[in-house]
Coordinates of C-alpha atoms in Angstrom, one line a residue:
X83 CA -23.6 -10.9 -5.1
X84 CA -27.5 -10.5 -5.6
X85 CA -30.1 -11.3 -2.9
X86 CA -33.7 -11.6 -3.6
X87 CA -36.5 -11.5 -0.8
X88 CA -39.6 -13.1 -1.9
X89 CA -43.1 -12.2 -0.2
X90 CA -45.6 -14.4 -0.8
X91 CA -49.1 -13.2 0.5
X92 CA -53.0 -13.1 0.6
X93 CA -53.1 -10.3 -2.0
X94 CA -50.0 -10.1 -3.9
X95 CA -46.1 -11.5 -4.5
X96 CA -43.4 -8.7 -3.5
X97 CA -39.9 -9.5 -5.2
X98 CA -37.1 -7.3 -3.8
X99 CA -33.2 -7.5 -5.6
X100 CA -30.5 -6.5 -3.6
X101 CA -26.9 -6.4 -5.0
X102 CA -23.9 -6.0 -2.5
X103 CA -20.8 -3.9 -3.5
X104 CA -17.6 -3.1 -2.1
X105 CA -19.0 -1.3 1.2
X106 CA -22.5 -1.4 0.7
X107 CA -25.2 -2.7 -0.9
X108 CA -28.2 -1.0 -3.5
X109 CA -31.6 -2.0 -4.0
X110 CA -32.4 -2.4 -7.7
X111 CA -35.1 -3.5 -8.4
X112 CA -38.7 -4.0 -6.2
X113 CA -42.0 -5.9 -8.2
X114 CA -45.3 -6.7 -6.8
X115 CA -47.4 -9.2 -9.0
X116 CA -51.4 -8.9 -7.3
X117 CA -52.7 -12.3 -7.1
X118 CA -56.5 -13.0 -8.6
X119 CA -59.0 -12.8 -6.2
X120 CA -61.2 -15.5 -6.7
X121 CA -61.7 -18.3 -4.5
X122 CA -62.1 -20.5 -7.4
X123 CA -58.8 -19.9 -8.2
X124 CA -55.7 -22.7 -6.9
X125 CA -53.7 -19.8 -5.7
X126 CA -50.6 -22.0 -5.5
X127 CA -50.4 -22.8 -8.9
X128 CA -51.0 -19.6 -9.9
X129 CA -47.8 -18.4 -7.7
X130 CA -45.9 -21.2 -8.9
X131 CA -46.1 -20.6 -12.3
X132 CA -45.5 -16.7 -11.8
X133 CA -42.5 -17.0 -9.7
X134 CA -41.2 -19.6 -11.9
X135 CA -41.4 -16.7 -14.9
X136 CA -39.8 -14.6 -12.9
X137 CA -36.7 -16.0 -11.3
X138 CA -35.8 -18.2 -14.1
X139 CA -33.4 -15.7 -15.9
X140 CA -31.2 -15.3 -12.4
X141 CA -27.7 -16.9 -12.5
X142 CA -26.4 -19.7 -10.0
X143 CA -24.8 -16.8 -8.0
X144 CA -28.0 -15.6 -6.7
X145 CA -29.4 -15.7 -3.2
X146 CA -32.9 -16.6 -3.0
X147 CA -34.7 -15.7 0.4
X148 CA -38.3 -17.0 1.7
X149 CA -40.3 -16.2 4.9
X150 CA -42.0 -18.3 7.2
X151 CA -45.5 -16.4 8.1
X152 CA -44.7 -14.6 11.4
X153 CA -48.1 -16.5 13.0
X154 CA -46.4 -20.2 12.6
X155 CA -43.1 -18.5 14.5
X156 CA -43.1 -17.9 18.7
X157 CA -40.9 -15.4 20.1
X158 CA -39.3 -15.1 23.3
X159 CA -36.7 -12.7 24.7
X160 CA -33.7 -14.2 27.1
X161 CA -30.5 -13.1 28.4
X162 CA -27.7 -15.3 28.5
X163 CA -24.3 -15.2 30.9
X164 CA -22.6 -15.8 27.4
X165 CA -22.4 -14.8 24.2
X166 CA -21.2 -17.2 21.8
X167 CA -23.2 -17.8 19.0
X168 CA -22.7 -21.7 19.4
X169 CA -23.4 -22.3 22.9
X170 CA -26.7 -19.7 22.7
X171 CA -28.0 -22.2 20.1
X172 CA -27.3 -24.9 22.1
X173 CA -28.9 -23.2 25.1
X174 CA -32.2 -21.6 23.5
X175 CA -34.2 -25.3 24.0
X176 CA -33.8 -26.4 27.3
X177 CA -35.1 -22.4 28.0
X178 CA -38.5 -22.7 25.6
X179 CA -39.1 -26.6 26.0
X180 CA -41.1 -25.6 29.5
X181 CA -43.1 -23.1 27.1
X182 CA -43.3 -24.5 23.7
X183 CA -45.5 -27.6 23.6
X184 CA -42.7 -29.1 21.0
X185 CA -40.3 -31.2 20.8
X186 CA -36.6 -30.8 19.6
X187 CA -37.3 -33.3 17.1
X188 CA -40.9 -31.5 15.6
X189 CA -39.5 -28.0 16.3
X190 CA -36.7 -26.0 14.8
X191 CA -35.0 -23.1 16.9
X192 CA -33.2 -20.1 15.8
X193 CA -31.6 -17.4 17.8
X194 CA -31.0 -13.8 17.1
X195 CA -28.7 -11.7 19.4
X196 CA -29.8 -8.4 19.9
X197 CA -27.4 -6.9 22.3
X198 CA -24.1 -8.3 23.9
X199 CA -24.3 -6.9 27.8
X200 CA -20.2 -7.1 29.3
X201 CA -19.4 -11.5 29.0
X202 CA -23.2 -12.1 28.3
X203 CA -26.1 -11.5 25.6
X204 CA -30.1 -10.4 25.1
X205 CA -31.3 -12.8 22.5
X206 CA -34.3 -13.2 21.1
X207 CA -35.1 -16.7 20.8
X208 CA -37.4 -18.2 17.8
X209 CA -39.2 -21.6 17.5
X210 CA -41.6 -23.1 14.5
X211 CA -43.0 -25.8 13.8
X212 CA -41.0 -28.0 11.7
X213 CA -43.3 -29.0 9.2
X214 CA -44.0 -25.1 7.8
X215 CA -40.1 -24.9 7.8
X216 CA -40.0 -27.8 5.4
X217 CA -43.1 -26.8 3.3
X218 CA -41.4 -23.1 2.8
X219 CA -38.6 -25.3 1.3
X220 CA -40.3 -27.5 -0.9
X221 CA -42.2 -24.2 -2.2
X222 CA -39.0 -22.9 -3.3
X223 CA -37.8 -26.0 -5.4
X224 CA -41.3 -25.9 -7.0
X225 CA -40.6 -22.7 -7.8
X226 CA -37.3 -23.9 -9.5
X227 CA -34.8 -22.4 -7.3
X228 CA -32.6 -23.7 -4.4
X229 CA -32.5 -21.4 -1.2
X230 CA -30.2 -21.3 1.9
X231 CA -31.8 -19.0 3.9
X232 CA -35.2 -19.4 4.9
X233 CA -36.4 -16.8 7.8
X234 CA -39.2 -14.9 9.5
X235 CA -41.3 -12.3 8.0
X236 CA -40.7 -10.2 11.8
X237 CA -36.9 -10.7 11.3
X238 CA -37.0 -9.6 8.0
X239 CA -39.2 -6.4 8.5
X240 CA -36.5 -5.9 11.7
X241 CA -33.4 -5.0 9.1
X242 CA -35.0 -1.9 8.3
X243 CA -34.7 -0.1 11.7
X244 CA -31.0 -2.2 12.7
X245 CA -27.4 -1.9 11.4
X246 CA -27.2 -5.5 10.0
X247 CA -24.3 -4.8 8.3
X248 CA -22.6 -4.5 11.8
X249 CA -22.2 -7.3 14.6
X250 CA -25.3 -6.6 17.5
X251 CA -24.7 -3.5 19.6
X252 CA -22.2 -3.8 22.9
X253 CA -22.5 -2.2 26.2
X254 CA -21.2 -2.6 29.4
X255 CA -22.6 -5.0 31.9
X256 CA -25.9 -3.8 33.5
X257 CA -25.4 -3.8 37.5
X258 CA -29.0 -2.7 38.5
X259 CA -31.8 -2.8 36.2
X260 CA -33.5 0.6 36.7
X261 CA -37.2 -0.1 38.0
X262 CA -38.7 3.2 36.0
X263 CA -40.5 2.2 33.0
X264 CA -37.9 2.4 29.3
X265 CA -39.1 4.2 26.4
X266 CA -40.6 1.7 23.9
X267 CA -42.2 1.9 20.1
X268 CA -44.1 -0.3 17.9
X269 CA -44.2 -0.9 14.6
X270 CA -47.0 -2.6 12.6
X271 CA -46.8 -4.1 9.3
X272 CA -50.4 -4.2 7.9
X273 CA -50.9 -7.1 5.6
X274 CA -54.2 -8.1 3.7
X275 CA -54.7 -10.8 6.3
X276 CA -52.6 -10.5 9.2
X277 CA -50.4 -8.0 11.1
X278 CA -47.0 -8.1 12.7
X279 CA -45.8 -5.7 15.6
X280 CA -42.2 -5.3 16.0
X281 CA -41.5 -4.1 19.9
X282 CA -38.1 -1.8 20.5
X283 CA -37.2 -1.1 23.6
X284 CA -34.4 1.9 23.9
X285 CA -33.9 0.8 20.3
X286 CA -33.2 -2.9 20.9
X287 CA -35.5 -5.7 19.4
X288 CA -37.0 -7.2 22.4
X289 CA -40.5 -8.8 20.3
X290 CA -42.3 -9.7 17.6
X291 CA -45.9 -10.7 17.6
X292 CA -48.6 -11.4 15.6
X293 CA -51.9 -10.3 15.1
X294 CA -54.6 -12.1 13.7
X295 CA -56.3 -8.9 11.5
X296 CA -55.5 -7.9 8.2
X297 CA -56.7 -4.9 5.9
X298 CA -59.2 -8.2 4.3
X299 CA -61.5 -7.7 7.7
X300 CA -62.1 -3.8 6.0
X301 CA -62.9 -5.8 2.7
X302 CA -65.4 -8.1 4.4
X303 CA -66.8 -5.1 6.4
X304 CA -67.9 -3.4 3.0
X305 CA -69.3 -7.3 2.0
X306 CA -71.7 -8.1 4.9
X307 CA -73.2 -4.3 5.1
X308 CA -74.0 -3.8 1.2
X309 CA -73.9 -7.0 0.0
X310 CA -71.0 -6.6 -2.7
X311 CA -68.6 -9.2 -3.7
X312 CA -65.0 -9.4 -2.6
X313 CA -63.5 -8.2 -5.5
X314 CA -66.2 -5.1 -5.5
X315 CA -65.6 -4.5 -2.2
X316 CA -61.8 -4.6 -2.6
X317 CA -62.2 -1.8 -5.1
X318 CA -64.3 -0.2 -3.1
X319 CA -62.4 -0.1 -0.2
X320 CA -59.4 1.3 -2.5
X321 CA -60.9 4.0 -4.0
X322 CA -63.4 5.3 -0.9
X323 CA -61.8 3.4 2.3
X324 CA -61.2 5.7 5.1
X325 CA -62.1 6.4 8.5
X326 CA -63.5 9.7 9.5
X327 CA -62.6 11.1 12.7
X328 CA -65.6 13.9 12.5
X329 CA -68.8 12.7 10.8
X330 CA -69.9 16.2 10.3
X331 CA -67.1 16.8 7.7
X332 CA -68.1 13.9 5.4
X333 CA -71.0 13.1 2.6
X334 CA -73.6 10.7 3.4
X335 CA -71.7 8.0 1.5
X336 CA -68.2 8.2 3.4
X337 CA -70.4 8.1 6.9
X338 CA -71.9 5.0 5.9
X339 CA -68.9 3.5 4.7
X340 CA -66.5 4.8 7.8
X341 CA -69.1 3.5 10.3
X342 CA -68.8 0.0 8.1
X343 CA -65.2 0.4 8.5
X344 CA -65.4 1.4 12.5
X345 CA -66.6 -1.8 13.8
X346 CA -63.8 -3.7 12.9
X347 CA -61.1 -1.0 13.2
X348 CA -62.4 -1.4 16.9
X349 CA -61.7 -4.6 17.1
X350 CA -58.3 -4.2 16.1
X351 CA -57.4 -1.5 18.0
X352 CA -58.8 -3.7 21.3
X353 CA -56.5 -6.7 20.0
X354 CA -53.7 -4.4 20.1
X355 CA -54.6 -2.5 23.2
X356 CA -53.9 -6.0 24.9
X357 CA -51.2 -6.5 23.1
X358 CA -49.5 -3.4 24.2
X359 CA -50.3 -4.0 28.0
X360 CA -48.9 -7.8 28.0
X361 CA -45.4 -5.8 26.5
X362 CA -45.6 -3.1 28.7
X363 CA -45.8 -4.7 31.8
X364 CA -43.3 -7.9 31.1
X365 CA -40.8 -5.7 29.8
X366 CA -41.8 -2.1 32.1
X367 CA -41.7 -0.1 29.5
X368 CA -43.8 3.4 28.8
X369 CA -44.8 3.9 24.6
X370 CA -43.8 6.8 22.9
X371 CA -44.8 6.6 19.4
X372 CA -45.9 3.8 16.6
X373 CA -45.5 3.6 13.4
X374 CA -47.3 2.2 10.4
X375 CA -46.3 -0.2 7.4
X376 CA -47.9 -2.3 5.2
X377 CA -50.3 -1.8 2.3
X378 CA -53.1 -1.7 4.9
X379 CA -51.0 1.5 6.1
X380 CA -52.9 3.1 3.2
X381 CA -56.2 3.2 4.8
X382 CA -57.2 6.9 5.6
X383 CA -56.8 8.3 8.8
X384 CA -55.9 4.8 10.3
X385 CA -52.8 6.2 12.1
X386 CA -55.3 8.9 13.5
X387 CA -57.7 6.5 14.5
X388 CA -55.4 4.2 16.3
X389 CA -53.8 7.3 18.2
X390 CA -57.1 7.8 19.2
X391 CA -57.4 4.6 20.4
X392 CA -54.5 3.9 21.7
X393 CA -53.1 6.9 23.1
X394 CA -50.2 6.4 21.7
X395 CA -48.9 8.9 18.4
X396 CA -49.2 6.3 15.4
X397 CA -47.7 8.0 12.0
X398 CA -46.6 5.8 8.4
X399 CA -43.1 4.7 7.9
X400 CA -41.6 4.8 4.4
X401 CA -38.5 2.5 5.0
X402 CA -37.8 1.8 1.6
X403 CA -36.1 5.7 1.2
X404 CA -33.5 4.2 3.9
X405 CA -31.9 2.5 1.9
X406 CA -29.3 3.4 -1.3
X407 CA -31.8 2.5 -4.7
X408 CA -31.1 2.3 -8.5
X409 CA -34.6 2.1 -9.7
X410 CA -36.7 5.0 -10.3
X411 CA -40.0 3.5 -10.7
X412 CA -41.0 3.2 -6.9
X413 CA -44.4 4.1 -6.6
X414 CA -46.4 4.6 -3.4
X415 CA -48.2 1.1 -3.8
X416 CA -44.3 -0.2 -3.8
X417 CA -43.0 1.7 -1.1
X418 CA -45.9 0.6 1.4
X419 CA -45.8 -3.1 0.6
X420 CA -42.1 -3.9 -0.2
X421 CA -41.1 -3.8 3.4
X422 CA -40.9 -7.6 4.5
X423 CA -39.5 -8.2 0.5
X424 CA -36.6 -6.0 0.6
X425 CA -36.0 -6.8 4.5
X426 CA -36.2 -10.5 3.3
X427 CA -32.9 -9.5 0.4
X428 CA -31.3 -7.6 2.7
X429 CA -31.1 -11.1 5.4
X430 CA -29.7 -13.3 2.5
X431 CA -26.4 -10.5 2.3
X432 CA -25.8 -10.6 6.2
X433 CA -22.2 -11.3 7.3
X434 CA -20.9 -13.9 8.9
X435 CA -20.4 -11.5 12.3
X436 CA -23.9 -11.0 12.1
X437 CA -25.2 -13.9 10.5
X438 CA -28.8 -14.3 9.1
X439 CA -31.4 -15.9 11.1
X440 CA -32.0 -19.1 9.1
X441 CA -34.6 -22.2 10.0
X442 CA -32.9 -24.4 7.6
X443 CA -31.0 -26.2 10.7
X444 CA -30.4 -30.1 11.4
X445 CA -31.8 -32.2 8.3
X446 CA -33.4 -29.6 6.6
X447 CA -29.8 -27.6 6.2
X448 CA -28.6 -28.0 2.5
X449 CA -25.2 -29.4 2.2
X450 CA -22.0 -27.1 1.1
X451 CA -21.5 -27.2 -2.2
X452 CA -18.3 -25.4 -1.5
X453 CA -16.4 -29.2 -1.7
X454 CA -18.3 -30.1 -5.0
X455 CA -17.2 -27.6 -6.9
X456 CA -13.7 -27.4 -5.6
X457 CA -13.9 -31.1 -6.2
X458 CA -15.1 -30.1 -9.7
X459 CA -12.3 -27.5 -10.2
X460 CA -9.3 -30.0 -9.0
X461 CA -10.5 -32.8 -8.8
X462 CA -8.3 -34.4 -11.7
X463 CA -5.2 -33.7 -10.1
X464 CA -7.0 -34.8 -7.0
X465 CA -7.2 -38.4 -8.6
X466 CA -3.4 -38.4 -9.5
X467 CA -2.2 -36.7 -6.4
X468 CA -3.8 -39.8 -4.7
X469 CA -2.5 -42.5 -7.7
X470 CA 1.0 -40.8 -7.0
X471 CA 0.8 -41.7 -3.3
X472 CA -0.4 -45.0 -3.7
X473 CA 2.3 -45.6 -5.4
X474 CA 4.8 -43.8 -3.3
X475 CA 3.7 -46.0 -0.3
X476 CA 3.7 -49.3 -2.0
X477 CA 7.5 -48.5 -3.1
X478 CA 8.0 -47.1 0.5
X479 CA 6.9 -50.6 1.7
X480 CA 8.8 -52.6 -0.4
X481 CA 12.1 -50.3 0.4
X482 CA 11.2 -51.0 3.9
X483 CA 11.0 -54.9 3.7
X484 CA 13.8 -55.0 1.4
X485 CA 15.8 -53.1 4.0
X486 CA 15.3 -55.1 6.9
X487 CA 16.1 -58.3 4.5
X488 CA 19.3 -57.3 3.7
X489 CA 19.7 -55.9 7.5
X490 CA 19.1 -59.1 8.8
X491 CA 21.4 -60.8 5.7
X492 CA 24.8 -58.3 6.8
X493 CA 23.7 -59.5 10.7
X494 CA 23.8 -63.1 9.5
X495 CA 27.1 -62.1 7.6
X496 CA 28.7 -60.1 10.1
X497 CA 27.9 -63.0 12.7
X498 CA 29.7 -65.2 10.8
X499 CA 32.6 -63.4 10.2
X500 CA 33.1 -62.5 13.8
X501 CA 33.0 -66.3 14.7
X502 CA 35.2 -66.8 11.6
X503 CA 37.9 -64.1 12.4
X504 CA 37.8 -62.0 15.2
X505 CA 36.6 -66.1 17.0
X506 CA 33.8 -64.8 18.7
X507 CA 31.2 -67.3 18.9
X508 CA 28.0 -67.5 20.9
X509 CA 25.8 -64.4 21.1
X510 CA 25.8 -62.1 18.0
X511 CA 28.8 -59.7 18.9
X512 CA 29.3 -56.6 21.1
X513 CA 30.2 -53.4 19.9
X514 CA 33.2 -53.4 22.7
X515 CA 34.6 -56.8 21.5
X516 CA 34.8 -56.1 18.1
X517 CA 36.3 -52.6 18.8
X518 CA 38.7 -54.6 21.0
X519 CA 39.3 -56.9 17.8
X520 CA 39.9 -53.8 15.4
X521 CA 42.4 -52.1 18.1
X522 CA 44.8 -55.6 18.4
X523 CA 44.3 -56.1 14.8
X524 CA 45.9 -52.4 14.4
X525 CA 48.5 -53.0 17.1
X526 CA 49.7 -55.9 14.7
X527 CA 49.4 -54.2 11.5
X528 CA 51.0 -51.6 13.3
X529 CA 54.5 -53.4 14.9
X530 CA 54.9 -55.4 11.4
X531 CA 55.3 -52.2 9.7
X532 CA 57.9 -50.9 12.1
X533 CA 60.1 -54.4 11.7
X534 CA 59.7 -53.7 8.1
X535 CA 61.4 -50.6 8.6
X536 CA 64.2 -52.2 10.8
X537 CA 64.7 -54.9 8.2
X538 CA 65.1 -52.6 5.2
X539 CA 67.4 -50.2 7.2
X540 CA 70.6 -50.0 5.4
X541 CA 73.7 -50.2 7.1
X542 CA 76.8 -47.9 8.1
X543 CA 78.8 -49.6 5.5
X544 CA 76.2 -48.9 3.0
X545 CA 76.0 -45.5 3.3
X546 CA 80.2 -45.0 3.1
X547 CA 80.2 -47.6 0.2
X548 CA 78.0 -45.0 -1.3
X549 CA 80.3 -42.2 -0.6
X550 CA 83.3 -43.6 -1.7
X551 CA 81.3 -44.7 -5.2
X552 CA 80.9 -40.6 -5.3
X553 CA 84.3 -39.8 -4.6
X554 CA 86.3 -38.6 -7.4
X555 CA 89.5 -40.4 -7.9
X556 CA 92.9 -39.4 -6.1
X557 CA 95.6 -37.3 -8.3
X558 CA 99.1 -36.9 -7.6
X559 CA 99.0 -34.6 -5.3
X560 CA 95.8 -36.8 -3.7
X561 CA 93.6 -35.7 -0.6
X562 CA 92.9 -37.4 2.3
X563 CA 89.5 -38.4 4.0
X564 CA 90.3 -38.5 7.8
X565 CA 86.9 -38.9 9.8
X566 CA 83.3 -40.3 8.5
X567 CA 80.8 -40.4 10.9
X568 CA 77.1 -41.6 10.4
X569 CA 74.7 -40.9 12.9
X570 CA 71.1 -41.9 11.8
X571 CA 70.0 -40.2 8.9
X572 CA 73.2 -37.5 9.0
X573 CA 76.6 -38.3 7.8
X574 CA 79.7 -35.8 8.1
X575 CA 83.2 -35.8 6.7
X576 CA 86.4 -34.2 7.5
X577 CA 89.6 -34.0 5.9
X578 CA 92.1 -32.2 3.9
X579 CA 93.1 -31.5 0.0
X580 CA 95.8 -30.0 -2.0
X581 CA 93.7 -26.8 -3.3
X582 CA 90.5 -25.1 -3.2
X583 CA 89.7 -26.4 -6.3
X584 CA 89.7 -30.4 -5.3
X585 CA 88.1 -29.3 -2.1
X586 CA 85.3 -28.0 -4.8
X587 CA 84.9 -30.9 -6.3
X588 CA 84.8 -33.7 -3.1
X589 CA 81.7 -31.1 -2.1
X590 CA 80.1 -31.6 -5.4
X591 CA 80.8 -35.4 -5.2
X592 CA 79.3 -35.3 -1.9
X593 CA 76.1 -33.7 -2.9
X594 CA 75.5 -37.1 -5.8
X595 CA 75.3 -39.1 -2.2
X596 CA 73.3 -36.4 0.1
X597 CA 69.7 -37.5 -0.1
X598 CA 68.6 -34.5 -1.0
X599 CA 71.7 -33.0 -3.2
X600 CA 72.1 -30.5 -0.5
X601 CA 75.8 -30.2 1.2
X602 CA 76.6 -28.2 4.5
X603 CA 79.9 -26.9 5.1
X604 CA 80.9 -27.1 8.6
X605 CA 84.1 -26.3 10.4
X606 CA 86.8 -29.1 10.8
X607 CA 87.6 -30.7 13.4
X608 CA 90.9 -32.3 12.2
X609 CA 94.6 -31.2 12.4
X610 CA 95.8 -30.1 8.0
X611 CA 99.1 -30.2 7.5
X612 CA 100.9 -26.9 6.6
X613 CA 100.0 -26.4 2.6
X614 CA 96.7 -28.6 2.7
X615 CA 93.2 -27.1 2.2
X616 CA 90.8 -28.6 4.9
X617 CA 86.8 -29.9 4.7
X618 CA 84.7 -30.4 6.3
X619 CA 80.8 -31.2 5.4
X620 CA 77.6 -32.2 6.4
X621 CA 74.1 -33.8 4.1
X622 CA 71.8 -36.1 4.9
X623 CA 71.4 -39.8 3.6
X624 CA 69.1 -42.5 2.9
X625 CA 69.1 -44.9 5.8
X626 CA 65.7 -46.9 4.3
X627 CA 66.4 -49.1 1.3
X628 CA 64.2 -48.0 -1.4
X629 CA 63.0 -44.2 0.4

């Protein structure tokens, strides 16, 4: 993903590309575009049409990022007894409505969180005006471009001295707050018309302010003392500006011009020296050093001066060789005025567990376009998914009322039925009586086929007819049958025959009437006379007619 910071000032336009990678992020490109001078000039136009030029060739994955000047944003610095992100929001009015002379409705709040402290949170609260929130916005669609992320220039110049790529710092909760003052630094970002100082307090953002002087009051310096116009004093401001700490060292020339400059280098330093004593004693802190940004930064022997001024050690910053670059055309003029540009790149790459701080909010927030282009992606099977379930509940329906019609036709049928068969009239039937019903129906069905059985039983006489059908016929010498007993489905037979043989063959004759062609032989129980062979067996019959 590529992020680019705009910074739109007095002097020039600073244009900052940022591309995130796997782990990390690099910095690849950094432009500055100086602006004409002349008051003549519509300035907005001439923006317009240059940043128009420029950010046209940028795809639609691109994150564009614009600042709200720091002097239309207030500042204040709260602690919280909680520290989710939803309910600080939520809380940050009702704590600045007492000092903000705006409304909810004309005011947007933001909230950055500094440092988490045990179950709570230090936040630094932000409120602006509404209307410059919207006017930021509309700036960007003249500019052709649609951006999410519309910040402060103090937040932005803040990523250079945090790790943003991390969620806010966490440390245990404070029990006593130590009463001896905490070691604090500032950091000042000289514009062409204005300043911002960035106040850290034991390396924790705790406020940003700003200060109505820019490195334009050194300009006008040079204008009301020899007469020059702006754009010849600009120059010469750039090539001889510079503040000399002993006279006796310079030419006539630099004294004149360093005593031009002195006037209102005073005045700034006695803006700031009240600015530093409001800090100090709100937040009881003791300064040990400043530092210098800015392309006012630039101006000789300004950290010097204001170390003399301040008693307080003021040195230039280069925070652009922080961070990881790909370019190799950064040149001093780029490194002193790119801070709030690449600060403003690195905010629109933030994570969501350290989200960016963002005064798009309420009615000015643009609307996802994360469901219009999944709706772009899918939303043809979208359409039939939903024609397909149409249709699925319309047949559901109809299977549902075509159910309960033929429900209520087999109730109509069964009703009848029961008052037709089982007699039972009245109420529509019980599950007991028509279980009763079912039983004596089965208790019927059940003794007619046991006197069906009796009925088709055959007989005694049957079953010896049958025998004696089997029997072979009597020879000379003859055998005798003595004893025949049926009992149930067995039948036995006992008697006596000349031989061996013929006993043989009454067994075989025997087994044509056994049921199942199987013949026992069993001991007799009858007297054979002396020469006689004796039988005696045992086989099952049919006692059913037909089984």
């Amino acid at each position: 993903m590529i992020s680019v910071g705009i910074d739109v000032g007095n002097y020039s336009i600073k244009v900052a590309e940022v591309e995130s990678t796997s782990r990390s992020y690099v910095v690849r490109r950094i432009l500055e575009i100086p602006l004409n001078q002349d008051p003549t000039r519509d300035r907005r136009i001439e923006i317009i049409d240059a940043l128009r030029t420029l950010l046209e060739p940028y795809g639609a994955d691109t994150q564009f990022v614009f600042a709200i000047p720091q002097k239309y944003i207030s500042s204040r610095f709260l602690k919280f007894p909680f520290s989710e992100r939803f309910k600080v929001q939520k809380a940050i009015f009702s704590q600045l409505e007492d000092e903000i002379p705006l409304t909810m409705e004309e005011a947007v709040f933001e909230s950055k969180i500094v440092r988490v402290v045990g179950k709570g949170a230090e936040v630094l609260a932000l409120a602006t005006p509404k209307e410059h929130a919207l006017a930021r916005l509309n700036f960007s669609h003249d500019c052709g471009v649609e951006t999410k992320v519309i910040t402060g220039e103090g937040l932005a110049l803040a990523n250079h001295f945090e790790d943003w790529l991390n969620p806010p710092p966490e440390v245990a909760a404070i029990v006593q707050e130590i009463p001896s003052p905490r070691p604090a630094e500032v950091i000042l970002n000289i514009g062409h018309s204005s300043t911002i100082a960035l106040v850290y307090v034991e390396g924790i953002l705790h406020s940003i302010r700003h200060v109505d002087w820019g490195a334009k009051a050194l300009v006008e310096s040079v204008v009301q003392k020899y007469g020059l116009n702006p754009l010849q004093a600009l120059r010469e401001v750039q090539s001889k500006g510079g503040v000399l700490l002993d006279k006796t060292q310079g030419t006539k020339d630099q004294v004149a011009f360093s005593e031009a400059f002195e006037t209102r280098l005073n005045h700034f330093a006695s803006e700031l020296r009240l600015l530093l004593l409001e800090i100090q004693s709100e937040f009881n802190v003791q300064w040990t050093k400043g530092s210098l940004l800015g392309g006012g930064a630039k101006f000789k022997n300004l950290g010097a001066f204001l170390t003399q001024a301040l008693q307080i050690p003021f040195n230039r910053a280069n925070v652009v060789e922080k961070h990881p670059s790909v370019f190799t055309d950064l040149t001093p003029q780029l490194e002193a005025v790119s801070a709030i540009a690449v600060g403003l790149a690195l905010e629109g790459l933030r994570r969501p567990r350290n989200p960016a701080s963002n005064f798009l909010k309420g009615d000015l927030a643009k609307p996802s376009q994360a469901f219009e282009n999944l709706w772009n992606i899918w939303g043809h099977t979208a359409r039939l998914l939903a024609i397909g379930f149409v249709i699925f509940v319309v047949y559901a329906m109809m299977r549902e009322s075509l159910s309960l019609s033929l429900l209520e036709a087999s109730d109509q049928v069964l009703r009848v039925q029961a008052e037709a068969i089982a007699k039972i009239k009245g109420r529509p039937p019980s599950t007991s009586k028509i279980k009763q019903f079912i039983r004596g129906q089965e208790q019927i069905e059940k003794s007619r086929i046991q006197a069906e059985g009796v009925v088709r039983m055959n007989s005694a006489l049957d079953v010896l007819n049958l025998i004696d059908q089997n029997l072979p016929k009597r020879g000379p010498s003859g055998f005798e049958i003595k004893r025949v007993s049926i009992l149930n489905e067995i039948a036995e037979v006992h008697g006596y025959a000349a031989s061996a043989v013929e006993s043989k063959n009454i067994r075989n004759a025997l087994a044509r009437a056994a049921a199942n062609g199987n013949v026992q032989q069993i001991g007799t129980r009858i007297p054979v006379p002396a020469g006689k062979q004796g039988f005696a067996y045992r086989f099952s019959v049919r006692r059913k007619a037909g089984g």
